[in-house]
Amino acid sequence: QVQLVESGGGLVQPGGSLRLSCAASRSIFSINAMGWYLQAPGKERELVARITSDGRTNYSDSVKGRFTISRDNAKNTVYLQMNSLKPEDTAVYYCNAKVPGTYGSEFNAWGQGTQVTVSS
């Protein structure tokens, strides 16, 4: 199993920046991919950004050019740098890890969620 601990959310004005952090309880070398999802009440979680163990990244169209996902392998931590924030970015952000199981299986681990509010 892997545990994920998130931090860095808060209240920011439009155009401002935040950096979310997600610390994993095991080496991220052993995790297939890590990413960030957002969720509004009553809706499904949606992918924001993802990074694989070999460094490939992908982003939702709405955040391309504004958000950057990165990792620090020595700290077992993944970051989401959020720039040029917009009110529509307001949501709870969840860290996700896709952890390999036995015989090619995979399971999801989730952080506790951190609130990001963009408002003037």
PDB file of C-alpha atoms in Angstrom:
ATOM      1  CA  GLN A   1       0.000   0.000   0.000  1.00  0.00           C
ATOM      2  CA  VAL A   2       0.944   3.649  -0.388  1.00  0.00           C
ATOM      3  CA  GLN A   3      -0.264   6.648   1.559  1.00  0.00           C
ATOM      4  CA  LEU A   4      -0.415  10.121   0.039  1.00  0.00           C
ATOM      5  CA  VAL A   5      -0.322  13.332   2.056  1.00  0.00           C
ATOM      6  CA  GLU A   6      -1.266  16.581   0.332  1.00  0.00           C
ATOM      7  CA  SER A   7      -0.548  20.183   1.208  1.00  0.00           C
ATOM      8  CA  GLY A   8      -0.430  23.614  -0.384  1.00  0.00           C
ATOM      9  CA  GLY A   9      -4.050  24.496  -1.041  1.00  0.00           C
ATOM     10  CA  GLY A  10      -5.634  27.745  -0.012  1.00  0.00           C
ATOM     11  CA  LEU A  11      -7.282  30.962  -1.090  1.00  0.00           C
ATOM     12  CA  VAL A  12      -5.689  32.976  -3.883  1.00  0.00           C
ATOM     13  CA  GLN A  13      -6.752  35.871  -6.092  1.00  0.00           C
ATOM     14  CA  PRO A  14      -7.245  35.420  -9.833  1.00  0.00           C
ATOM     15  CA  GLY A  15      -3.893  35.491 -11.587  1.00  0.00           C
ATOM     16  CA  GLY A  16      -2.100  34.232  -8.517  1.00  0.00           C
ATOM     17  CA  SER A  17      -0.148  31.042  -7.942  1.00  0.00           C
ATOM     18  CA  LEU A  18      -0.137  28.036  -5.648  1.00  0.00           C
ATOM     19  CA  ARG A  19       2.031  24.956  -5.399  1.00  0.00           C
ATOM     20  CA  LEU A  20       0.448  21.708  -4.293  1.00  0.00           C
ATOM     21  CA  SER A  21       2.606  18.954  -2.828  1.00  0.00           C
ATOM     22  CA  CYS A  22       1.923  15.237  -2.537  1.00  0.00           C
ATOM     23  CA  ALA A  23       4.269  13.138  -0.423  1.00  0.00           C
ATOM     24  CA  ALA A  24       4.164   9.379  -0.912  1.00  0.00           C
ATOM     25  CA  SER A  25       4.963   6.825   1.769  1.00  0.00           C
ATOM     26  CA  ARG A  26       7.074   4.743  -0.602  1.00  0.00           C
ATOM     27  CA  SER A  27       9.541   5.398  -3.379  1.00  0.00           C
ATOM     28  CA  ILE A  28       7.830   6.873  -6.403  1.00  0.00           C
ATOM     29  CA  PHE A  29      10.109   4.729  -8.547  1.00  0.00           C
ATOM     30  CA  SER A  30       7.762   1.868  -7.634  1.00  0.00           C
ATOM     31  CA  ILE A  31       4.624   3.790  -8.667  1.00  0.00           C
ATOM     32  CA  ASN A  32       3.457   3.600 -12.272  1.00  0.00           C
ATOM     33  CA  ALA A  33       2.118   7.145 -12.400  1.00  0.00           C
ATOM     34  CA  MET A  34       1.109   9.997 -10.137  1.00  0.00           C
ATOM     35  CA  GLY A  35      -1.246  12.817 -10.855  1.00  0.00           C
ATOM     36  CA  TRP A  36      -3.687  15.416  -9.699  1.00  0.00           C
ATOM     37  CA  TYR A  37      -7.454  15.344 -10.092  1.00  0.00           C
ATOM     38  CA  LEU A  38     -10.107  17.900  -9.259  1.00  0.00           C
ATOM     39  CA  GLN A  39     -13.609  17.270  -8.015  1.00  0.00           C
ATOM     40  CA  ALA A  40     -16.624  19.473  -7.536  1.00  0.00           C
ATOM     41  CA  PRO A  41     -19.501  18.389  -5.273  1.00  0.00           C
ATOM     42  CA  GLY A  42     -21.725  15.820  -6.945  1.00  0.00           C
ATOM     43  CA  LYS A  43     -19.362  15.348  -9.879  1.00  0.00           C
ATOM     44  CA  GLU A  44     -16.759  12.809 -10.889  1.00  0.00           C
ATOM     45  CA  ARG A  45     -13.101  13.474 -10.373  1.00  0.00           C
ATOM     46  CA  GLU A  46     -11.368  14.856 -13.459  1.00  0.00           C
ATOM     47  CA  LEU A  47      -7.723  14.554 -14.419  1.00  0.00           C
ATOM     48  CA  VAL A  48      -5.687  17.755 -14.177  1.00  0.00           C
ATOM     49  CA  ALA A  49      -2.142  16.506 -14.709  1.00  0.00           C
ATOM     50  CA  ARG A  50      -0.210  13.249 -14.612  1.00  0.00           C
ATOM     51  CA  ILE A  51       3.417  12.166 -14.628  1.00  0.00           C
ATOM     52  CA  THR A  52       4.657   8.637 -15.226  1.00  0.00           C
ATOM     53  CA  SER A  53       7.609   6.913 -13.620  1.00  0.00           C
ATOM     54  CA  ASP A  54       9.682   7.557 -16.751  1.00  0.00           C
ATOM     55  CA  GLY A  55       8.849  11.264 -16.749  1.00  0.00           C
ATOM     56  CA  ARG A  56       6.108  11.572 -19.351  1.00  0.00           C
ATOM     57  CA  THR A  57       3.489  14.200 -18.544  1.00  0.00           C
ATOM     58  CA  ASN A  58       0.040  15.087 -19.732  1.00  0.00           C
ATOM     59  CA  TYR A  59      -2.426  17.816 -18.831  1.00  0.00           C
ATOM     60  CA  SER A  60      -6.043  18.667 -19.303  1.00  0.00           C
ATOM     61  CA  ASP A  61      -6.596  21.238 -22.030  1.00  0.00           C
ATOM     62  CA  SER A  62      -7.866  23.791 -19.544  1.00  0.00           C
ATOM     63  CA  VAL A  63      -4.577  23.944 -17.613  1.00  0.00           C
ATOM     64  CA  LYS A  64      -1.988  23.543 -20.374  1.00  0.00           C
ATOM     65  CA  GLY A  65       0.486  26.398 -20.250  1.00  0.00           C
ATOM     66  CA  ARG A  66      -0.549  27.363 -16.722  1.00  0.00           C
ATOM     67  CA  PHE A  67       0.087  24.292 -14.547  1.00  0.00           C
ATOM     68  CA  THR A  68       3.224  22.173 -14.323  1.00  0.00           C
ATOM     69  CA  ILE A  69       3.526  18.768 -12.699  1.00  0.00           C
ATOM     70  CA  SER A  70       6.945  17.712 -11.452  1.00  0.00           C
ATOM     71  CA  ARG A  71       8.538  15.243  -9.085  1.00  0.00           C
ATOM     72  CA  ASP A  72      11.376  15.017  -6.606  1.00  0.00           C
ATOM     73  CA  ASN A  73      12.322  11.364  -6.443  1.00  0.00           C
ATOM     74  CA  ALA A  74      14.611  11.827  -3.438  1.00  0.00           C
ATOM     75  CA  LYS A  75      11.703  13.248  -1.421  1.00  0.00           C
ATOM     76  CA  ASN A  76       9.073  10.860  -2.831  1.00  0.00           C
ATOM     77  CA  THR A  77       7.037  13.941  -3.654  1.00  0.00           C
ATOM     78  CA  VAL A  78       5.069  15.188  -6.641  1.00  0.00           C
ATOM     79  CA  TYR A  79       4.191  18.839  -7.108  1.00  0.00           C
ATOM     80  CA  LEU A  80       1.627  20.799  -9.056  1.00  0.00           C
ATOM     81  CA  GLN A  81       2.697  24.364  -9.761  1.00  0.00           C
ATOM     82  CA  MET A  82      -0.452  26.343 -10.509  1.00  0.00           C
ATOM     83  CA  ASN A  83       0.039  29.727 -12.186  1.00  0.00           C
ATOM     84  CA  SER A  84      -2.377  32.247 -13.665  1.00  0.00           C
ATOM     85  CA  LEU A  85      -5.173  30.809 -11.567  1.00  0.00           C
ATOM     86  CA  LYS A  86      -8.761  31.411 -12.615  1.00  0.00           C
ATOM     87  CA  PRO A  87     -11.990  31.255 -10.595  1.00  0.00           C
ATOM     88  CA  GLU A  88     -12.994  28.176 -12.584  1.00  0.00           C
ATOM     89  CA  ASP A  89      -9.963  26.371 -11.133  1.00  0.00           C
ATOM     90  CA  THR A  90     -11.715  26.386  -7.755  1.00  0.00           C
ATOM     91  CA  ALA A  91     -12.145  22.787  -6.600  1.00  0.00           C
ATOM     92  CA  VAL A  92     -10.849  20.143  -4.259  1.00  0.00           C
ATOM     93  CA  TYR A  93      -7.637  18.718  -5.676  1.00  0.00           C
ATOM     94  CA  TYR A  94      -6.694  15.113  -5.003  1.00  0.00           C
ATOM     95  CA  CYS A  95      -3.348  13.459  -5.438  1.00  0.00           C
ATOM     96  CA  ASN A  96      -3.490  10.086  -7.163  1.00  0.00           C
ATOM     97  CA  ALA A  97      -1.047   7.218  -7.464  1.00  0.00           C
ATOM     98  CA  LYS A  98      -1.398   4.211  -9.724  1.00  0.00           C
ATOM     99  CA  VAL A  99       0.367   1.454  -7.847  1.00  0.00           C
ATOM    100  CA  PRO A 100       1.339  -1.837  -9.469  1.00  0.00           C
ATOM    101  CA  GLY A 101      -0.103  -4.986  -7.986  1.00  0.00           C
ATOM    102  CA  THR A 102       0.587  -8.603  -8.788  1.00  0.00           C
ATOM    103  CA  TYR A 103       0.630 -10.023 -12.304  1.00  0.00           C
ATOM    104  CA  GLY A 104       0.136  -6.715 -14.067  1.00  0.00           C
ATOM    105  CA  SER A 105      -2.716  -5.475 -11.900  1.00  0.00           C
ATOM    106  CA  GLU A 106      -2.946  -1.867 -10.748  1.00  0.00           C
ATOM    107  CA  PHE A 107      -4.791  -0.029  -8.007  1.00  0.00           C
ATOM    108  CA  ASN A 108      -5.415   3.600  -7.146  1.00  0.00           C
ATOM    109  CA  ALA A 109      -4.332   5.402  -4.016  1.00  0.00           C
ATOM    110  CA  TRP A 110      -5.740   8.815  -3.159  1.00  0.00           C
ATOM    111  CA  GLY A 111      -4.719  11.709  -0.990  1.00  0.00           C
ATOM    112  CA  GLN A 112      -7.128  13.370   1.399  1.00  0.00           C
ATOM    113  CA  GLY A 113      -7.820  16.317  -0.907  1.00  0.00           C
ATOM    114  CA  THR A 114      -6.864  19.960  -0.579  1.00  0.00           C
ATOM    115  CA  GLN A 115      -9.159  22.906  -1.283  1.00  0.00           C
ATOM    116  CA  VAL A 116      -8.099  25.473  -3.862  1.00  0.00           C
ATOM    117  CA  THR A 117     -10.246  28.599  -3.985  1.00  0.00           C
ATOM    118  CA  VAL A 118      -9.619  31.326  -6.560  1.00  0.00           C
ATOM    119  CA  SER A 119     -11.612  34.445  -5.778  1.00  0.00           C
ATOM    120  CA  SER A 120     -11.247  38.199  -5.677  1.00  0.00           C
TER     121      SER A 120
END
